[in-house]
Amino acid sequence: MVKAYGITPDGASLVRPDFVVAWRTQDANGDLSRVLDEVLSRV
């Protein structure tokens, strides 16, 4: 899956239930939980 989304093993992606990628980062350095909260507030 990592290769399909173009992210590193430290990266992350947020996929909607209809399989559309709503957000992704190639390398999620730092506090991933904080970053995800921030992303969810925008999408």
Coordinates of N, CA, C and O in Angstrom, one line a residue:
M1 N 0.8 -1.2 0.0 CA 0.0 0.0 0.0 C 0.9 1.3 0.0 O 0.5 2.2 -0.6
V2 N 1.9 1.2 0.7 CA 2.8 2.4 0.8 C 3.3 2.8 -0.6 O 3.2 4.0 -0.9
K3 N 3.7 1.9 -1.3 CA 4.2 2.2 -2.7 C 3.1 2.7 -3.6 O 3.3 3.7 -4.3
A4 N 1.9 2.2 -3.4 CA 0.8 2.7 -4.3 C 0.4 4.1 -4.0 O 0.0 4.8 -4.9
Y5 N 0.5 4.6 -2.7 CA 0.2 5.9 -2.4 C 1.4 6.9 -2.5 O 1.2 8.1 -2.3
G6 N 2.6 6.4 -2.8 CA 3.7 7.2 -3.0 C 4.2 7.9 -1.7 O 4.7 9.0 -1.7
I7 N 4.2 7.1 -0.6 CA 4.6 7.6 0.7 C 5.7 6.7 1.2 O 5.8 5.5 0.8
T8 N 6.5 7.2 2.1 CA 7.5 6.4 2.8 C 6.9 5.6 3.9 O 5.7 5.8 4.3
P9 N 7.6 4.6 4.5 CA 7.0 3.9 5.6 C 6.7 4.8 6.8 O 5.8 4.4 7.6
D10 N 7.3 5.9 6.9 CA 6.9 6.9 7.9 C 5.8 7.9 7.5 O 5.4 8.7 8.3
G11 N 5.3 7.7 6.3 CA 4.3 8.6 5.8 C 2.9 8.2 6.3 O 2.7 7.2 7.1
A12 N 1.9 8.9 5.9 CA 0.5 8.6 6.3 C -0.4 9.1 5.2 O -0.1 10.0 4.4
S13 N -1.6 8.5 5.2 CA -2.6 8.9 4.2 C -4.0 8.8 4.9 O -4.2 8.0 5.8
L14 N -4.9 9.6 4.5 CA -6.3 9.6 5.0 C -7.2 9.3 3.8 O -7.2 10.1 2.8
V15 N -7.8 8.2 3.8 CA -8.6 7.7 2.7 C -10.1 7.7 3.1 O -10.5 7.1 4.1
R16 N -10.9 8.3 2.3 CA -12.4 8.4 2.5 C -13.0 7.0 2.3 O -12.4 6.2 1.6
P17 N -14.2 6.8 2.8 CA -14.9 5.5 2.6 C -15.1 5.2 1.1 O -15.2 4.0 0.7
D18 N -15.1 6.2 0.2 CA -15.3 5.9 -1.2 C -13.9 5.8 -1.9 O -13.8 5.8 -3.1
F19 N -12.9 5.6 -1.1 CA -11.5 5.3 -1.6 C -10.8 6.5 -2.2 O -9.8 6.3 -2.9
V20 N -11.3 7.6 -2.0 CA -10.6 8.8 -2.5 C -9.6 9.3 -1.4 O -10.0 9.3 -0.3
V21 N -8.4 9.5 -1.8 CA -7.4 10.0 -0.9 C -7.6 11.4 -0.6 O -7.5 12.3 -1.4
A22 N -8.0 11.7 0.7 CA -8.3 13.0 1.1 C -7.1 13.8 1.5 O -7.0 15.0 1.4
W23 N -6.0 13.1 1.9 CA -4.8 13.7 2.4 C -3.7 12.7 2.4 O -3.9 11.5 2.7
R24 N -2.5 13.1 2.2 CA -1.3 12.2 2.4 C -0.1 13.1 2.6 O 0.0 14.2 2.2
T25 N 0.9 12.5 3.3 CA 2.2 13.1 3.4 C 3.2 12.0 3.2 O 3.1 10.8 3.7
Q26 N 4.3 12.3 2.5 CA 5.3 11.3 2.2 C 6.1 10.9 3.4 O 6.4 9.7 3.5
D27 N 6.3 11.8 4.3 CA 7.1 11.5 5.5 C 6.5 12.3 6.7 O 6.7 13.5 6.7
A28 N 5.8 11.7 7.5 CA 5.1 12.3 8.7 C 6.1 12.5 9.8 O 6.0 11.8 10.8
N29 N 7.0 13.4 9.7 CA 7.9 13.7 10.9 C 7.1 14.5 12.0 O 6.2 15.3 11.7
G30 N 7.4 14.2 13.2 CA 6.8 14.9 14.3 C 5.6 14.1 14.9 O 5.5 12.9 14.8
D31 N 4.7 14.8 15.5 CA 3.5 14.3 16.2 C 2.4 14.0 15.2 O 1.6 14.9 14.9
L32 N 2.3 12.7 14.8 CA 1.3 12.4 13.8 C -0.1 12.6 14.3 O -0.9 13.0 13.5
S33 N -0.3 12.4 15.5 CA -1.7 12.5 16.1 C -2.1 14.0 16.0 O -3.2 14.3 15.6
R34 N -1.2 14.9 16.2 CA -1.5 16.4 16.1 C -1.7 16.8 14.7 O -2.7 17.5 14.4
V35 N -0.9 16.2 13.8 CA -1.0 16.5 12.4 C -2.4 16.0 11.9 O -3.1 16.7 11.1
L36 N -2.8 14.8 12.3 CA -4.0 14.2 11.8 C -5.2 15.0 12.3 O -6.2 15.3 11.6
D37 N -5.2 15.5 13.6 CA -6.2 16.3 14.1 C -6.4 17.6 13.3 O -7.5 18.1 13.0
E38 N -5.2 18.2 12.9 CA -5.2 19.4 12.1 C -5.8 19.2 10.7 O -6.6 19.9 10.2
V39 N -5.4 18.0 10.1 CA -6.0 17.7 8.8 C -7.5 17.4 8.8 O -8.2 17.9 8.0
L40 N -7.9 16.7 9.8 CA -9.3 16.4 10.0 C -10.2 17.7 10.1 O -11.3 17.7 9.7
S41 N -9.6 18.7 10.7 CA -10.4 19.9 10.9 C -10.5 20.7 9.6 O -11.4 21.5 9.5
R42 N -9.6 20.4 8.6 CA -9.7 21.0 7.3 C -10.5 20.3 6.2 O -11.0 20.9 5.3
V43 N -10.6 19.0 6.3 CA -11.2 18.2 5.3 C -12.7 17.9 5.6 O -13.2 18.0 6.6

